[in-house]
PDB file of C-alpha atoms in Angstrom:
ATOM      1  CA  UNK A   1      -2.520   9.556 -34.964  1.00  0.00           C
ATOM      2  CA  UNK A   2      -3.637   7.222 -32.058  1.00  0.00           C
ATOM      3  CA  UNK A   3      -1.361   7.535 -28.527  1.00  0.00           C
ATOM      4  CA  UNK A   4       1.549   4.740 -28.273  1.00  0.00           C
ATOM      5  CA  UNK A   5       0.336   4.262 -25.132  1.00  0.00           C
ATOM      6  CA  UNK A   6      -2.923   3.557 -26.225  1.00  0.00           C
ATOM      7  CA  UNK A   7      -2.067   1.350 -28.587  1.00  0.00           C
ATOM      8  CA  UNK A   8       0.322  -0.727 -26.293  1.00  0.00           C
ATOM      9  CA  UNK A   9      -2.518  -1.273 -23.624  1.00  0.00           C
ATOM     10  CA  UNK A  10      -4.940  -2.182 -26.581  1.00  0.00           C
ATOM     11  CA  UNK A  11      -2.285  -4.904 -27.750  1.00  0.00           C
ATOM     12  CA  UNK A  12      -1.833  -6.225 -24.371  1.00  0.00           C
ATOM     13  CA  UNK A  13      -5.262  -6.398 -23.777  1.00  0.00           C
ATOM     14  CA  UNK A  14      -6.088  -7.671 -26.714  1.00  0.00           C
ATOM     15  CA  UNK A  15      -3.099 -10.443 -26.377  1.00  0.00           C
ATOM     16  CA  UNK A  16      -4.709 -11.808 -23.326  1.00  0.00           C
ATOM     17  CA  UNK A  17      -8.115 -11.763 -24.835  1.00  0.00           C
ATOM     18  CA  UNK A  18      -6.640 -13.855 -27.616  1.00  0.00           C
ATOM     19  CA  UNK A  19      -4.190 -16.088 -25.525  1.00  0.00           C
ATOM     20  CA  UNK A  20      -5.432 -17.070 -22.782  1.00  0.00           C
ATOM     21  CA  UNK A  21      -8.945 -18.547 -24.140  1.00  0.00           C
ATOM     22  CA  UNK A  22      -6.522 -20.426 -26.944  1.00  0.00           C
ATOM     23  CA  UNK A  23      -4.530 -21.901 -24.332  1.00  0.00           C
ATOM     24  CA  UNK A  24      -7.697 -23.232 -22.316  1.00  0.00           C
ATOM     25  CA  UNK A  25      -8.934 -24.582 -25.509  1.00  0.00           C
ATOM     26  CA  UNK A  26      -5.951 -26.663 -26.084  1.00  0.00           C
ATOM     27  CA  UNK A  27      -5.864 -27.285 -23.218  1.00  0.00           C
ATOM     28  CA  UNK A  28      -9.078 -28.712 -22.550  1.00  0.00           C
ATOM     29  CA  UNK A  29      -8.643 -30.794 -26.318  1.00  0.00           C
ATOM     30  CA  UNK A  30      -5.834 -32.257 -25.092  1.00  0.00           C
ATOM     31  CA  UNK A  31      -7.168 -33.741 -22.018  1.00  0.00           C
ATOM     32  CA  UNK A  32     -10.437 -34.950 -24.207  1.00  0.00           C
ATOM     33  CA  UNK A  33     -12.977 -32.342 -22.010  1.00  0.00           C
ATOM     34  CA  UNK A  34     -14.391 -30.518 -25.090  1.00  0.00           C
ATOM     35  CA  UNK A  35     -18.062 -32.248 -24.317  1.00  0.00           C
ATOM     36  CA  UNK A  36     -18.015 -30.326 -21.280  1.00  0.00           C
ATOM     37  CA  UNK A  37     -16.122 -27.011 -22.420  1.00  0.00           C
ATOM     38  CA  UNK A  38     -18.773 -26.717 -25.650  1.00  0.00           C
ATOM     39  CA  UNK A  39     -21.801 -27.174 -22.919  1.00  0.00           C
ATOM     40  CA  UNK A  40     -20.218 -24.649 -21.095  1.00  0.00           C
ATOM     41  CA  UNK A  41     -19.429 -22.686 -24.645  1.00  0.00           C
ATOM     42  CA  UNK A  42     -23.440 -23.090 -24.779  1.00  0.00           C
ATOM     43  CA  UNK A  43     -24.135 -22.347 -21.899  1.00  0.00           C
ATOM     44  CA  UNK A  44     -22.171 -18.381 -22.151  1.00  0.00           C
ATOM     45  CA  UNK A  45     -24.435 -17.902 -25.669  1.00  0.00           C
ATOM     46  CA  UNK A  46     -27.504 -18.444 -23.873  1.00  0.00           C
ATOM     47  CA  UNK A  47     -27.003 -16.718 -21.248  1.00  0.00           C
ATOM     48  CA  UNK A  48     -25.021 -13.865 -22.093  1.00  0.00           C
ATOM     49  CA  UNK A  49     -25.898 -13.143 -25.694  1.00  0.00           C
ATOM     50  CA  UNK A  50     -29.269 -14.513 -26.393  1.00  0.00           C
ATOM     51  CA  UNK A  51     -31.425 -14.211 -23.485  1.00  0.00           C
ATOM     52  CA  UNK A  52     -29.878 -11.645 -21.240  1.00  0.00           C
ATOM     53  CA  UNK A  53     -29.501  -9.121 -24.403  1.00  0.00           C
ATOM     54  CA  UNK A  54     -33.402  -9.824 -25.030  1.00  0.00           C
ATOM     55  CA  UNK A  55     -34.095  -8.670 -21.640  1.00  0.00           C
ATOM     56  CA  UNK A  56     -32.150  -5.875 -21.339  1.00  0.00           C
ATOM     57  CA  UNK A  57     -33.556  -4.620 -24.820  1.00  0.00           C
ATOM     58  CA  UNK A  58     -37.495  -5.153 -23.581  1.00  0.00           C
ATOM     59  CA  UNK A  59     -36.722  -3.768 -19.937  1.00  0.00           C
ATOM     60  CA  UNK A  60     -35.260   0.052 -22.129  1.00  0.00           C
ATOM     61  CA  UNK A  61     -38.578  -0.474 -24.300  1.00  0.00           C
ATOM     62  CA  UNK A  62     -40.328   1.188 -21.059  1.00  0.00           C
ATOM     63  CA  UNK A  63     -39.377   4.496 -20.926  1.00  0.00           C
ATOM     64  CA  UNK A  64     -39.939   5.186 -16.812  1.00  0.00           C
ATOM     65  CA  UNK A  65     -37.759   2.047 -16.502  1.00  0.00           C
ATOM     66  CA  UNK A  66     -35.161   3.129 -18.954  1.00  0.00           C
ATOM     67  CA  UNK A  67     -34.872   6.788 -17.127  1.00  0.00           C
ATOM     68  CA  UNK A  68     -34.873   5.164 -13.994  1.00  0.00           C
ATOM     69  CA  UNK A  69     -31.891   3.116 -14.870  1.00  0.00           C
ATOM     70  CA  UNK A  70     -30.065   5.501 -16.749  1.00  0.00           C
ATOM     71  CA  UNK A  71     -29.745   8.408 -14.146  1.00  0.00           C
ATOM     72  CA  UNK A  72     -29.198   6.062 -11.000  1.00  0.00           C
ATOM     73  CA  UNK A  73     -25.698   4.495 -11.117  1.00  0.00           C
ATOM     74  CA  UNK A  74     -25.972   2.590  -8.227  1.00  0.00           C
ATOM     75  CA  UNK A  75     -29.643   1.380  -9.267  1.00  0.00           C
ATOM     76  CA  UNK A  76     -28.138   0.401 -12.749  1.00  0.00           C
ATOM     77  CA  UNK A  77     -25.311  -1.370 -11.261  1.00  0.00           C
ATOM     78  CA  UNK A  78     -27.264  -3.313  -8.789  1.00  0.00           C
ATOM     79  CA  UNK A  79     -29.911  -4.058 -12.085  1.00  0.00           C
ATOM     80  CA  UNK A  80     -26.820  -5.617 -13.641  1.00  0.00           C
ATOM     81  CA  UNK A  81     -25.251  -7.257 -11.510  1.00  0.00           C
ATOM     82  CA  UNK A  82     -28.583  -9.549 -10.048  1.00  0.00           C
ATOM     83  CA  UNK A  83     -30.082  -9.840 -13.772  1.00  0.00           C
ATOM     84  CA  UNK A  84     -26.665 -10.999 -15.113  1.00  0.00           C
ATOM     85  CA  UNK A  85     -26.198 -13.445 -11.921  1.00  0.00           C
ATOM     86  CA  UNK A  86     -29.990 -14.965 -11.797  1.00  0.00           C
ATOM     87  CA  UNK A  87     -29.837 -15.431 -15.446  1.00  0.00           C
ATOM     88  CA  UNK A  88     -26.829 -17.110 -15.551  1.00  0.00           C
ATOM     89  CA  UNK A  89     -27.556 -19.501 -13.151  1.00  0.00           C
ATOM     90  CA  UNK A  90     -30.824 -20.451 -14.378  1.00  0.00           C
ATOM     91  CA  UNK A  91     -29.071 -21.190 -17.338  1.00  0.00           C
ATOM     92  CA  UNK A  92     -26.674 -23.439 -15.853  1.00  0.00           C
ATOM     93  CA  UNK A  93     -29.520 -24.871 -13.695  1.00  0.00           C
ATOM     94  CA  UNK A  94     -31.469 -25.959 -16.982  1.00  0.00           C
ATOM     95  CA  UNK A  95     -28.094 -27.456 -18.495  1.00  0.00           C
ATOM     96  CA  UNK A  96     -27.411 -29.324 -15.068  1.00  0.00           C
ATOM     97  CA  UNK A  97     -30.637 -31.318 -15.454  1.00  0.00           C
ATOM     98  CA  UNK A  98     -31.141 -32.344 -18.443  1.00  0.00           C
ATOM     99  CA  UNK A  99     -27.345 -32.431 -19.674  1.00  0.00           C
ATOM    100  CA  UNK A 100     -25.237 -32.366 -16.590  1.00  0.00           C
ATOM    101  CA  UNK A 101     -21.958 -30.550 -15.799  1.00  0.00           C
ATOM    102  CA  UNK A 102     -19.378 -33.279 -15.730  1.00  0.00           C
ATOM    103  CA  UNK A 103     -16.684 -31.403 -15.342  1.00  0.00           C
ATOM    104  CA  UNK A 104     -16.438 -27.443 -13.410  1.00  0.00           C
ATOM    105  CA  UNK A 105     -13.287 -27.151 -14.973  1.00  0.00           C
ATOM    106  CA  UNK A 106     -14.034 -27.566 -18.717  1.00  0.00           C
ATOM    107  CA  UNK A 107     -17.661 -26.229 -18.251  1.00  0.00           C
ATOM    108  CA  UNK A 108     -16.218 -22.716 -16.689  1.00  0.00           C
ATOM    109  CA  UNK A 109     -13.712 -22.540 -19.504  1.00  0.00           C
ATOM    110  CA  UNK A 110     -15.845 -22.966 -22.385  1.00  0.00           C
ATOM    111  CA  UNK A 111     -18.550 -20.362 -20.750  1.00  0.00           C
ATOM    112  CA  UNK A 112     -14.777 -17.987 -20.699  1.00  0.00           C
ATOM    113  CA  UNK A 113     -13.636 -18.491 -24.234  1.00  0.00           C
ATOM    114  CA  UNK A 114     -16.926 -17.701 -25.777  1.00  0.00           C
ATOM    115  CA  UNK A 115     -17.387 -14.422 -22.884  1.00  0.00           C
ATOM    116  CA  UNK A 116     -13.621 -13.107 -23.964  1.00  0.00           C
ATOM    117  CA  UNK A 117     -14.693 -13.754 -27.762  1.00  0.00           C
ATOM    118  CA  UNK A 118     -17.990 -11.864 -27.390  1.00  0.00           C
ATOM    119  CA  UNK A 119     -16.420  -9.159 -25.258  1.00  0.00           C
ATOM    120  CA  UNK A 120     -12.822  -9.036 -26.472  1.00  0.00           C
ATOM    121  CA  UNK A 121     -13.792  -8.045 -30.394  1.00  0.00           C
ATOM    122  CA  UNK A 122     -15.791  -5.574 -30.186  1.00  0.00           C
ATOM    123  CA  UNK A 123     -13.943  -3.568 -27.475  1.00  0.00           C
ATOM    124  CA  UNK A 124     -10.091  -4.115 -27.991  1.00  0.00           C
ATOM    125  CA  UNK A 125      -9.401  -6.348 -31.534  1.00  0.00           C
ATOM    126  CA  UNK A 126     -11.041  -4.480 -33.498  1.00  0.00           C
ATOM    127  CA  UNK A 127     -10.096  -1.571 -31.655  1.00  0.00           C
ATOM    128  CA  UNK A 128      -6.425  -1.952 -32.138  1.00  0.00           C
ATOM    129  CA  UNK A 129      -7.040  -3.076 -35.629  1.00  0.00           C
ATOM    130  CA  UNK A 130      -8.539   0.488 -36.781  1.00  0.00           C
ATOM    131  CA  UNK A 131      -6.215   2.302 -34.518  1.00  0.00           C
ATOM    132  CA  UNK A 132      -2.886   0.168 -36.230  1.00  0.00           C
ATOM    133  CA  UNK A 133      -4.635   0.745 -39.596  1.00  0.00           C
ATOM    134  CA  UNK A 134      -5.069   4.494 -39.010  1.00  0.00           C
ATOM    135  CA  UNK A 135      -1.508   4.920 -37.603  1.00  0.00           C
ATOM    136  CA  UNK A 136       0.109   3.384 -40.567  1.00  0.00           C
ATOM    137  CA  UNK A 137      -1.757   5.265 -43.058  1.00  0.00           C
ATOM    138  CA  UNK A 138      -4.372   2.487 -44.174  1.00  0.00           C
ATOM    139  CA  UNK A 139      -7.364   4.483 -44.310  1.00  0.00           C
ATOM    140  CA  UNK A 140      -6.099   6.671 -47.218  1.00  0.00           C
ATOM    141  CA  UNK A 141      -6.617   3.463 -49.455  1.00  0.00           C
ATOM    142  CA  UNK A 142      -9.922   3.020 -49.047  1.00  0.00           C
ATOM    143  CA  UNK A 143     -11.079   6.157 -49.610  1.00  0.00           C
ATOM    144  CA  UNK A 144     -11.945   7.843 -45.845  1.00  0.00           C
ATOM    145  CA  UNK A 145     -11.754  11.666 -46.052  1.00  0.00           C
ATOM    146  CA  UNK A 146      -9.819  13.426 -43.101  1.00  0.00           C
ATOM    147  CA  UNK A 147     -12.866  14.840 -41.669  1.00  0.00           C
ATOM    148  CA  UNK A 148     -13.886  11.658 -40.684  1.00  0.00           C
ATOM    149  CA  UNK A 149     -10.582  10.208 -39.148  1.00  0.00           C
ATOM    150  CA  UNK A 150      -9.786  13.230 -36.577  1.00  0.00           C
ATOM    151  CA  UNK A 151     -13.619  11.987 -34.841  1.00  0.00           C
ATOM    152  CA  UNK A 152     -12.657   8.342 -34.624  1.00  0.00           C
ATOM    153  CA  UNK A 153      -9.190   8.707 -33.680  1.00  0.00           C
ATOM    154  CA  UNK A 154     -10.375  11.617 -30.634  1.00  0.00           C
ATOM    155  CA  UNK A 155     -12.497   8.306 -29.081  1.00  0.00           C
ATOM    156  CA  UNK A 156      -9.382   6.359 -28.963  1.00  0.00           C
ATOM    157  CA  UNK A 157      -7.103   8.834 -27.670  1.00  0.00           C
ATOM    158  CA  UNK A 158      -9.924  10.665 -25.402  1.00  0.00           C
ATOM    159  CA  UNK A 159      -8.868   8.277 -22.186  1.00  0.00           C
ATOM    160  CA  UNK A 160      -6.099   5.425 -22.201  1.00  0.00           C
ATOM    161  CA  UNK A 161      -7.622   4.388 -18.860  1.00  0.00           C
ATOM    162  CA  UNK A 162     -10.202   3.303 -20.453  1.00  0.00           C
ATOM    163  CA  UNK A 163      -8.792   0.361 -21.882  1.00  0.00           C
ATOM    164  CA  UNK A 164      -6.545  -0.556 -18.740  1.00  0.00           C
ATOM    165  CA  UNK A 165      -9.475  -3.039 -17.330  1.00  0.00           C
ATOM    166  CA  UNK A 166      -9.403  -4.922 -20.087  1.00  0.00           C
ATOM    167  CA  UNK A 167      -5.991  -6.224 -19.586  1.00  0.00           C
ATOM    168  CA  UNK A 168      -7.480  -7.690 -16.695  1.00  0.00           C
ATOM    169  CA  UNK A 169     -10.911  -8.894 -17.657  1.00  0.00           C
ATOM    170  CA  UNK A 170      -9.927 -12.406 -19.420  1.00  0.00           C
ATOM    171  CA  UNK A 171      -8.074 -13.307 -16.283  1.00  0.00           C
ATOM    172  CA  UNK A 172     -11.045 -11.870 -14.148  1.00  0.00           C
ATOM    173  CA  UNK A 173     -13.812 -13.951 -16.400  1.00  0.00           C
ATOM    174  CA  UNK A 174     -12.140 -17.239 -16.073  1.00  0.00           C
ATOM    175  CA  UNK A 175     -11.322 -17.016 -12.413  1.00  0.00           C
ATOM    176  CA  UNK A 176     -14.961 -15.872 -11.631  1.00  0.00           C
ATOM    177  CA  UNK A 177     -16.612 -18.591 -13.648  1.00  0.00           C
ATOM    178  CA  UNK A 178     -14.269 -21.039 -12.097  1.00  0.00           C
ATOM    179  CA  UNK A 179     -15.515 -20.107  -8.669  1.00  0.00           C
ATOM    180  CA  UNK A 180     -19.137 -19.435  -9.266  1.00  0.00           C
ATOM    181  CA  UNK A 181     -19.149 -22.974 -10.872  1.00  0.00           C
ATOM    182  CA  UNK A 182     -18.183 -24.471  -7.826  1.00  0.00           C
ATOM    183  CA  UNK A 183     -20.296 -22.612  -5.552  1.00  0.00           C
ATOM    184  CA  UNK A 184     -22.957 -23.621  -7.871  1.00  0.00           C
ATOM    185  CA  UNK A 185     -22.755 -27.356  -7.780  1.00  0.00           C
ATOM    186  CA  UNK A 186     -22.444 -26.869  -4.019  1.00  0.00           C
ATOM    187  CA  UNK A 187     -25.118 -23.744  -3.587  1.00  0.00           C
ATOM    188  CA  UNK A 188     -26.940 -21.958  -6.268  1.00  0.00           C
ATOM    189  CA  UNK A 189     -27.718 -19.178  -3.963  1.00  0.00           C
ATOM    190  CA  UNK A 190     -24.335 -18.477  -2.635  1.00  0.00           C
ATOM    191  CA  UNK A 191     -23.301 -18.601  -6.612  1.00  0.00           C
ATOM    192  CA  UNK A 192     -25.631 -15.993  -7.760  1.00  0.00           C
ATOM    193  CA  UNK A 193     -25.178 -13.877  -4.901  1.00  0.00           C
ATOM    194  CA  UNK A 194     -21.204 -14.146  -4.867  1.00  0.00           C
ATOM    195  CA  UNK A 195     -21.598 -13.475  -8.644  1.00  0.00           C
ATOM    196  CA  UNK A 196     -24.270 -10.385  -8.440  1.00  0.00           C
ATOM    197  CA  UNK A 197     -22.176  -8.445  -6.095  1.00  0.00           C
ATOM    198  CA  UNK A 198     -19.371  -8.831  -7.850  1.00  0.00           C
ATOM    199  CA  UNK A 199     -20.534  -7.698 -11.612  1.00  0.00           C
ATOM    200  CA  UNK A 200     -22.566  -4.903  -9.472  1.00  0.00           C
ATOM    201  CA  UNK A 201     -19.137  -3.134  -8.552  1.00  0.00           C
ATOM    202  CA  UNK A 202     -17.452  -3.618 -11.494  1.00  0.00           C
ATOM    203  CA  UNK A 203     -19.910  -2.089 -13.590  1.00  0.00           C
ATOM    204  CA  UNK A 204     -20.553   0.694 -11.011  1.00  0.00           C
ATOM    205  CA  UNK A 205     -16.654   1.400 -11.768  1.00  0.00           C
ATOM    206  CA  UNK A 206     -17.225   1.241 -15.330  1.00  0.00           C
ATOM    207  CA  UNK A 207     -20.647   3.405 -16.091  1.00  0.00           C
ATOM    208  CA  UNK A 208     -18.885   6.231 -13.625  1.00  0.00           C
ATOM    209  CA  UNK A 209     -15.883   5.646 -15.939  1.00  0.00           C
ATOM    210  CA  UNK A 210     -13.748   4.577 -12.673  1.00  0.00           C
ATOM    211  CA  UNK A 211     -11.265   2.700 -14.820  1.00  0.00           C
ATOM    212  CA  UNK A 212      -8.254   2.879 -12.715  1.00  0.00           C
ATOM    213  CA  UNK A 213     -10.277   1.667  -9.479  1.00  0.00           C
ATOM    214  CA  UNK A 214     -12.220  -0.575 -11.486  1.00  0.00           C
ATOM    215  CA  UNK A 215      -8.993  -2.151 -13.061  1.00  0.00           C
ATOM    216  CA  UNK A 216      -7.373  -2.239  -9.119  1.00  0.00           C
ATOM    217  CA  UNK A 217     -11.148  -4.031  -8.324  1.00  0.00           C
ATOM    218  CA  UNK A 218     -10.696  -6.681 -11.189  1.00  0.00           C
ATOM    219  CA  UNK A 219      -7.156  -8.001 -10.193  1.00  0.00           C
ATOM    220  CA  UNK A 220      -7.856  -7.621  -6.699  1.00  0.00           C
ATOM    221  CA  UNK A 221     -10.928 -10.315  -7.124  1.00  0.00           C
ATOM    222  CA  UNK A 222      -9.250 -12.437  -9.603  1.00  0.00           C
ATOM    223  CA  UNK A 223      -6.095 -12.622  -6.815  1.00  0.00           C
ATOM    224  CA  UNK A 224      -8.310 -13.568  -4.492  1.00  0.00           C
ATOM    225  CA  UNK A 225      -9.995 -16.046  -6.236  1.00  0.00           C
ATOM    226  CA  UNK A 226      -7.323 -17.220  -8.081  1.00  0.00           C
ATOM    227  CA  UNK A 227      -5.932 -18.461  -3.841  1.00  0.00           C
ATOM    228  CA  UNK A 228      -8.642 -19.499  -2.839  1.00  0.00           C
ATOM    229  CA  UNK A 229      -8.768 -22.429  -5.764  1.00  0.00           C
ATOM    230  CA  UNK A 230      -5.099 -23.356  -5.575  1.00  0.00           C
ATOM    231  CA  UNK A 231      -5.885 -23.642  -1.290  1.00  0.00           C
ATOM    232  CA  UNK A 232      -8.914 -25.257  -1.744  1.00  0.00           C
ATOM    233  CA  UNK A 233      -7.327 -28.055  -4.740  1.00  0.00           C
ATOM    234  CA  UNK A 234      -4.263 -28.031  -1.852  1.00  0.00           C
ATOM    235  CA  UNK A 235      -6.682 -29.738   0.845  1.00  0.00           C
ATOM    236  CA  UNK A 236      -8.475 -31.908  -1.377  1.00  0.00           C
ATOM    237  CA  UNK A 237      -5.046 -33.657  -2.278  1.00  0.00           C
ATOM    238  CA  UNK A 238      -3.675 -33.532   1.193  1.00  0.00           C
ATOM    239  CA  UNK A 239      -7.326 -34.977   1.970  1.00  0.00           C
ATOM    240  CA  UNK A 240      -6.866 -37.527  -0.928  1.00  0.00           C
ATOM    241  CA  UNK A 241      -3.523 -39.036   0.531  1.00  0.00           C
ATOM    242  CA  UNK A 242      -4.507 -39.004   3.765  1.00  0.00           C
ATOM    243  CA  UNK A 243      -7.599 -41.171   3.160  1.00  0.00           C
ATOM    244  CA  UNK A 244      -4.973 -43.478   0.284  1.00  0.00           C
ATOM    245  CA  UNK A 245      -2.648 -43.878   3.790  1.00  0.00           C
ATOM    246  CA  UNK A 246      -5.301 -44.912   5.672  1.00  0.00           C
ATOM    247  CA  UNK A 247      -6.570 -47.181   3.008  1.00  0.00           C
ATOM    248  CA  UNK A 248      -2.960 -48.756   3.145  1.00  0.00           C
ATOM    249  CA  UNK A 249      -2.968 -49.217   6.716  1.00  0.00           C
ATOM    250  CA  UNK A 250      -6.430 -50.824   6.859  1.00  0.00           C
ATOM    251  CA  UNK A 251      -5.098 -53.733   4.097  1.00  0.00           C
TER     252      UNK A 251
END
């Protein structure tokens, strides 16, 4: 049998991967911005699952690279964290000229929903799907012996932690990709840097298997960031009225 409380933080993280890309979807239909949102849905498969998958799989085809990486944390951490960041904004770089990002907003959500898609199944869906299945007896249907369920259930139940920064993530991938959009049009340097430390300590947190402070880490930065865009939307509509009154008072 799989924990409860595994298999409550698996359905909560598994709600938000669900919910929250479905509501930006709508969201962005509604207001007639899915151009933008399925460049930005583009953009997230290039970047994320073609081309940075390619080069991670040629860089572990080198063995002294590949050993390097592997016993150094901090190395690998620091390895993710600038590939991811250059990568991704080259990609956006090369959709900015010859498309153009018309709109941070949709653009940053579309990269989101496809980078909770891509991330969300495979670690929490299908997760809570198997450990729902095995809970309620499902297996014995299909014809899986009892040797093999104790193994699969003991990876599920080893550490609920393990699952706790996922509850976080979707928020965390749509607030960075908000930001990092907007630093981008403004500076592509401060983007990719902003964005390489960031993924840096979060996956430090996660190959030491830091869950807890890596969960505290992701809400922390998606606070942060999440204040910094409602203050920084706050001045451009204080800006907005003050330059409409002074329009007014010029006619």
């Amino acid at each position: 049998m799989v924990g409860r409380i595994n298999i409550i933080i698996m359905a909560i993280s598994a709600g938000a991967f669900v919910i929250l890309p479905l509501v930006f979807s709508v969201v962005m239909i509604i207001r007639k911005k899915t151009k933008s949102m399925l460049l930005g849905m583009a953009s997230f498969s290039i970047y994320g699952i073609v081309v940075k998958n390619l080069i991670f799989s040629l860089i572990f085809l080198v063995p002294f690279l590949k050993t390097r990486l592997s016993s150094d944390y901090i190395v690998y951490s620091l390895f993710i964290g600038i590939t991811s960041a250059l990568i991704h904004m080259v990609t956006r770089y090369a959709l900015h000229i010859k498309i153009g990002i018309k709109d941070k907003a949709a653009f940053s959500a579309g990269e989101s929903v496809i980078q909770c898609i891509y991330v969300g199944i495979p670690t929490t869906i299908i997760g809570l799907g198997y450990a729902v299945a095995i809970n309620l007896g499902g297996f014995e249907y299909v014809g899986i012996t009892n040797k093999v369920l104790p193994a699969l259930t003991s990876l599920i139940n080893a550490d609920y932690t393990e699952y706790l920064p996922y509850v976080i993530y979707p928020f965390f991938v749509f607030a960075l990709n908000r930001m990092t959009v907007d630093l981008f049009i403004k500076n592509k340097f401060v983007s990719a840097l902003t964005e390489a430390v960031i993924l840096s300590i979060y996956s430090y947190f996660m190959l030491c298997r830091l869950y807890i402070p890596g969960t505290i880490f992701l809400l922390a930065v998606t606070v942060v960031i999440v204040v910094v865009l409602i203050v920084s939307a706050s001045k451009k509509q204080v800006g907005k009225r003050l330059d409409s009154v002074d329009t007014t008072t010029l006619l």
